[in-house]
Amino acid sequence: IDAAREIIKRVDAWRGGADLPKIRTCRPADTFGHLIDRYRDEWLNGKKPSGKPRLKPKTREVYETGLKRLDAWAGKHPVVWITPKRVTVLRDKIAKPVADGGIGHAAAHSLLRQLRQVMAFAEKIEVIPRGSNPATDFRLEPPPPRSVIWSAEDEAAFIASAYELGLPSMARAAELAVYTAQREGELIAFTEPQLVELEIFDSQLRERLCDRDGIVWGWSLEQAKMSNEYSKRMMEIPLEPRIAEKVRNAIRNNRARDRAANPPRLISHV
């Protein structure tokens, strides 16, 4: 009954001139576009047997970019139109540098890998025969790994450059990332209430970490992991006095700016 009332409210709003909802047209069942729609509904936005989302929102965003590109390439064609030869043509076209009209090696490899996943889904739901995935071997070497271990000199150069360019928040983010080993998402979400006074009972550790007032400041945050079904864990990371002072100064400066905004922002980020 509540759902029906909600629908009636929306209908009344549309009649009063509100925007109509986006309506997805149903594409012919044999097209690649229809396959993408099914893949999006059943896998990308699907749920695990536990009822939890299969993928995190950020991962879905990345996948969605690739699906839109694949849809633009072959959405109107039948699924059987996609052959190993046409996958090769696509590879040659997109693997070029951006300056030459491609999307670059790394983005091309990611897109072709996603095409392979979509066609594997087509095999699974028996849209194409098992073992006939045309993107199984697209013959494009994976890009070199982006993970590079910085030396202390690299870190110092990045931080110095950030200050030189007038971007102190980037320098602060780099220092916090190196010190705490936390990801971008946590760093961006670091707010004033997360800076707390910690109880450290080890006398030597406390002496090393406390500030001039004898207080050990730390970053208290809640973290979720895909591997344990989004169960959250509380973490407390003690900050050495030099970094804690920079964080407190940043909060002070940002708080003054946030309170002066119109309307005022009540929670300040580091």
Coordinates of C-alpha atoms in Angstrom, one line a residue:
I1 CA 0.0 0.0 0.0
D2 CA 2.8 2.4 0.9
A3 CA 4.6 1.6 -2.4
A4 CA 1.3 2.2 -4.3
R5 CA 0.8 5.6 -2.6
E6 CA 4.4 6.6 -3.5
I7 CA 3.7 5.7 -7.2
I8 CA 0.5 7.8 -7.1
K9 CA 2.5 10.8 -5.7
R10 CA 5.0 10.5 -8.5
V11 CA 2.3 10.3 -11.1
D12 CA 0.7 13.4 -9.7
A13 CA 4.1 15.2 -9.7
W14 CA 4.6 14.2 -13.4
R15 CA 1.2 15.5 -14.3
G16 CA 2.1 18.8 -12.5
G17 CA 5.1 19.3 -14.7
A18 CA 7.9 17.4 -12.9
D19 CA 10.5 15.6 -15.1
L20 CA 9.6 12.2 -16.3
P21 CA 11.8 9.3 -15.1
K22 CA 14.3 7.9 -17.5
I23 CA 12.8 4.9 -19.3
R24 CA 15.2 2.3 -20.7
T25 CA 14.0 1.0 -24.1
C26 CA 14.0 -2.7 -24.5
R27 CA 16.4 -3.7 -27.2
P28 CA 16.1 -6.8 -29.4
A29 CA 17.1 -9.9 -27.5
D30 CA 19.8 -11.0 -30.0
T31 CA 21.7 -7.7 -29.9
F32 CA 24.9 -7.0 -28.0
G33 CA 23.2 -4.0 -26.4
H34 CA 20.6 -6.3 -24.9
L35 CA 23.4 -8.6 -23.6
I36 CA 25.1 -5.5 -22.0
D37 CA 21.7 -4.6 -20.3
R38 CA 21.5 -8.1 -18.9
Y39 CA 25.1 -8.1 -17.8
R40 CA 24.5 -4.8 -16.1
D41 CA 21.4 -5.9 -14.3
E42 CA 22.4 -9.5 -13.3
W43 CA 26.2 -9.0 -12.6
L44 CA 27.2 -5.3 -12.3
N45 CA 24.2 -4.4 -10.2
G46 CA 23.5 -7.9 -9.0
K47 CA 23.7 -9.2 -5.4
K48 CA 25.4 -12.1 -3.7
P49 CA 23.4 -14.9 -2.2
S50 CA 23.7 -13.0 1.1
G51 CA 21.8 -10.1 -0.4
K52 CA 24.9 -7.8 -0.4
P53 CA 25.9 -6.0 -3.6
R54 CA 28.3 -8.0 -5.7
L55 CA 30.5 -5.0 -6.4
K56 CA 31.4 -1.8 -4.6
P57 CA 30.0 1.5 -6.0
K58 CA 33.4 2.7 -7.2
T59 CA 34.1 -0.6 -9.0
R60 CA 30.7 -0.3 -10.7
E61 CA 31.5 3.2 -11.9
V62 CA 34.8 1.9 -13.5
Y63 CA 32.9 -1.0 -15.2
E64 CA 30.2 1.3 -16.4
T65 CA 32.6 3.4 -18.3
G66 CA 33.8 0.3 -20.2
L67 CA 30.2 -0.9 -20.9
K68 CA 29.3 2.4 -22.4
R69 CA 32.3 2.2 -24.8
L70 CA 31.4 -1.3 -25.8
D71 CA 27.8 -0.4 -26.3
A72 CA 28.8 2.5 -28.6
W73 CA 31.0 0.1 -30.6
A74 CA 28.6 -2.8 -31.1
G75 CA 25.4 -2.3 -29.1
K76 CA 23.1 -2.2 -32.2
H77 CA 24.6 -5.4 -33.8
P78 CA 23.7 -9.0 -33.1
V79 CA 26.0 -10.7 -30.5
V80 CA 27.2 -13.1 -33.3
W81 CA 28.5 -10.0 -35.2
I82 CA 31.4 -9.9 -32.6
T83 CA 34.1 -12.2 -34.0
P84 CA 37.8 -12.7 -33.2
K85 CA 38.6 -10.7 -36.3
R86 CA 36.4 -7.8 -35.3
V87 CA 37.9 -7.9 -31.8
T88 CA 41.4 -7.6 -33.4
V89 CA 40.2 -4.5 -35.4
L90 CA 38.9 -3.0 -32.2
R91 CA 42.2 -3.7 -30.5
D92 CA 44.2 -2.1 -33.2
K93 CA 42.0 1.0 -33.2
I94 CA 41.8 1.7 -29.5
A95 CA 45.4 0.6 -28.4
K96 CA 46.9 3.6 -30.1
P97 CA 48.1 6.6 -28.0
V98 CA 45.4 9.2 -27.3
A99 CA 47.2 11.7 -29.6
D100 CA 46.7 9.2 -32.5
G101 CA 42.9 8.7 -31.8
G102 CA 43.1 5.7 -29.5
I103 CA 42.5 5.5 -25.7
G104 CA 46.0 4.3 -24.7
H105 CA 47.5 0.9 -24.0
A106 CA 46.3 0.6 -20.4
A107 CA 42.7 1.7 -21.1
A108 CA 42.5 -0.5 -24.2
H109 CA 43.7 -3.6 -22.3
S110 CA 41.1 -2.9 -19.6
L111 CA 38.3 -2.5 -22.2
L112 CA 39.2 -5.7 -24.0
R113 CA 39.3 -7.6 -20.7
Q114 CA 35.8 -6.3 -20.0
L115 CA 34.6 -7.4 -23.4
R116 CA 36.0 -10.9 -22.6
Q117 CA 34.0 -10.9 -19.3
V118 CA 30.8 -9.8 -21.0
M119 CA 31.2 -12.6 -23.6
A120 CA 31.9 -15.1 -20.9
F121 CA 28.6 -14.0 -19.3
A122 CA 27.0 -14.6 -22.8
E123 CA 28.4 -18.2 -22.7
K124 CA 27.1 -18.7 -19.2
I125 CA 23.5 -17.7 -20.0
E126 CA 23.8 -19.7 -23.3
V127 CA 23.5 -16.7 -25.7
I128 CA 26.6 -18.1 -27.5
P129 CA 28.0 -21.7 -27.3
R130 CA 30.4 -22.6 -24.6
G131 CA 34.0 -22.2 -25.8
S132 CA 33.2 -19.6 -28.5
N133 CA 34.2 -16.4 -26.6
P134 CA 35.7 -14.2 -29.4
A135 CA 37.6 -12.1 -26.9
T136 CA 39.4 -15.0 -25.1
D137 CA 42.8 -14.1 -26.6
F138 CA 42.9 -10.5 -27.8
R139 CA 46.7 -10.5 -28.0
L140 CA 47.5 -7.3 -26.2
E141 CA 50.1 -7.5 -23.5
P142 CA 49.0 -6.2 -20.1
P143 CA 50.4 -2.7 -19.2
P144 CA 53.4 -2.6 -16.9
P145 CA 52.3 -2.5 -13.2
R146 CA 51.7 1.0 -11.9
S147 CA 52.8 0.1 -8.4
V148 CA 56.3 1.6 -7.8
I149 CA 57.9 1.8 -4.4
W150 CA 59.1 5.4 -3.8
S151 CA 62.4 6.1 -2.1
A152 CA 62.6 8.6 0.7
E153 CA 64.1 11.0 -1.9
D154 CA 61.0 10.5 -4.2
E155 CA 58.7 11.3 -1.3
A156 CA 60.6 14.4 -0.3
A157 CA 60.7 15.6 -3.9
F158 CA 56.9 15.2 -4.2
I159 CA 56.2 17.0 -1.0
A160 CA 58.6 19.8 -1.8
S161 CA 57.0 20.2 -5.3
A162 CA 53.5 20.3 -3.8
Y163 CA 54.5 23.3 -1.5
E164 CA 56.3 25.0 -4.4
L165 CA 53.1 24.7 -6.5
G166 CA 51.0 26.2 -3.7
L167 CA 49.3 22.8 -3.0
P168 CA 50.0 22.2 0.7
S169 CA 47.0 19.7 1.0
M170 CA 48.8 17.4 -1.5
A171 CA 51.9 17.5 0.5
R172 CA 49.9 16.7 3.7
A173 CA 48.1 13.9 1.9
A174 CA 51.4 12.4 0.7
E175 CA 52.9 12.5 4.2
L176 CA 49.7 10.9 5.7
A177 CA 49.6 8.3 3.1
V178 CA 53.2 7.2 3.6
Y179 CA 52.9 7.3 7.4
T180 CA 49.5 5.6 7.8
A181 CA 49.4 3.3 4.7
Q182 CA 45.8 4.3 4.1
R183 CA 44.1 4.6 0.8
E184 CA 42.9 7.8 -1.0
G185 CA 39.3 7.2 0.0
E186 CA 40.2 7.2 3.7
L187 CA 42.5 10.2 3.4
I188 CA 39.9 12.3 1.6
A189 CA 37.3 11.3 4.3
F190 CA 39.6 12.3 7.2
T191 CA 37.5 14.8 9.2
E192 CA 38.0 16.8 12.4
P193 CA 36.0 14.3 14.7
Q194 CA 38.4 11.5 13.6
L195 CA 41.4 13.2 15.3
V196 CA 41.3 11.9 18.9
E197 CA 43.4 11.6 22.0
L198 CA 44.7 8.1 22.3
E199 CA 45.5 6.1 25.4
I200 CA 49.0 4.6 25.0
F201 CA 50.1 2.6 28.1
D202 CA 53.6 1.6 26.9
S203 CA 55.8 4.3 28.5
Q204 CA 58.5 4.3 25.9
L205 CA 56.0 4.5 23.0
R206 CA 54.1 7.2 24.8
E207 CA 57.2 9.2 25.3
R208 CA 58.0 9.0 21.6
L209 CA 54.5 9.9 20.4
C210 CA 53.3 12.5 22.9
D211 CA 53.3 16.2 22.1
R212 CA 54.6 19.0 24.4
D213 CA 51.4 18.7 26.4
G214 CA 51.9 15.0 27.0
I215 CA 49.0 14.1 24.6
V216 CA 49.2 11.3 22.0
W217 CA 47.0 12.3 19.0
G218 CA 45.7 9.6 16.6
W219 CA 43.4 9.0 13.7
S220 CA 40.3 6.9 14.6
L221 CA 38.5 5.6 11.5
E222 CA 36.1 2.8 10.5
Q223 CA 37.2 0.7 7.6
A224 CA 35.3 -1.8 5.4
K225 CA 36.8 -4.6 3.2
M226 CA 35.2 -6.5 0.4
S227 CA 36.8 -9.7 1.5
N228 CA 34.8 -9.9 4.7
E229 CA 31.3 -8.9 3.4
Y230 CA 31.6 -5.2 4.3
S231 CA 32.0 -5.9 8.0
K232 CA 33.6 -2.8 9.5
R233 CA 36.6 -2.5 11.7
M234 CA 37.6 0.4 13.9
M235 CA 41.2 1.4 13.6
E236 CA 43.3 3.8 15.7
I237 CA 46.6 5.1 14.2
P238 CA 48.8 7.1 16.5
L239 CA 50.4 10.1 14.8
E240 CA 53.9 11.2 15.5
P241 CA 54.0 14.8 17.0
R242 CA 55.3 16.4 13.8
I243 CA 52.4 15.0 11.6
A244 CA 49.8 15.4 14.4
E245 CA 50.7 19.1 14.6
K246 CA 50.3 19.5 10.8
V247 CA 46.9 17.8 11.0
R248 CA 45.7 20.1 13.8
N249 CA 46.9 23.2 12.0
A250 CA 45.0 22.1 8.8
I251 CA 41.9 21.5 10.8
R252 CA 42.2 25.0 12.4
N253 CA 42.6 26.7 9.1
N254 CA 39.9 24.7 7.4
R255 CA 37.5 25.2 10.3
A256 CA 37.8 29.0 10.0
R257 CA 37.2 28.8 6.2
D258 CA 34.2 26.3 6.7
R259 CA 32.5 28.4 9.4
A260 CA 32.8 31.5 7.2
A261 CA 31.1 29.8 4.2
N262 CA 27.5 30.5 3.3
P263 CA 25.9 28.3 4.5
P264 CA 28.5 27.3 7.1
R265 CA 30.1 23.9 6.8
L266 CA 29.9 22.2 10.2
I267 CA 32.5 19.4 9.7
S268 CA 36.0 20.3 8.5
H269 CA 38.2 17.9 6.5
V270 CA 41.9 17.5 7.0

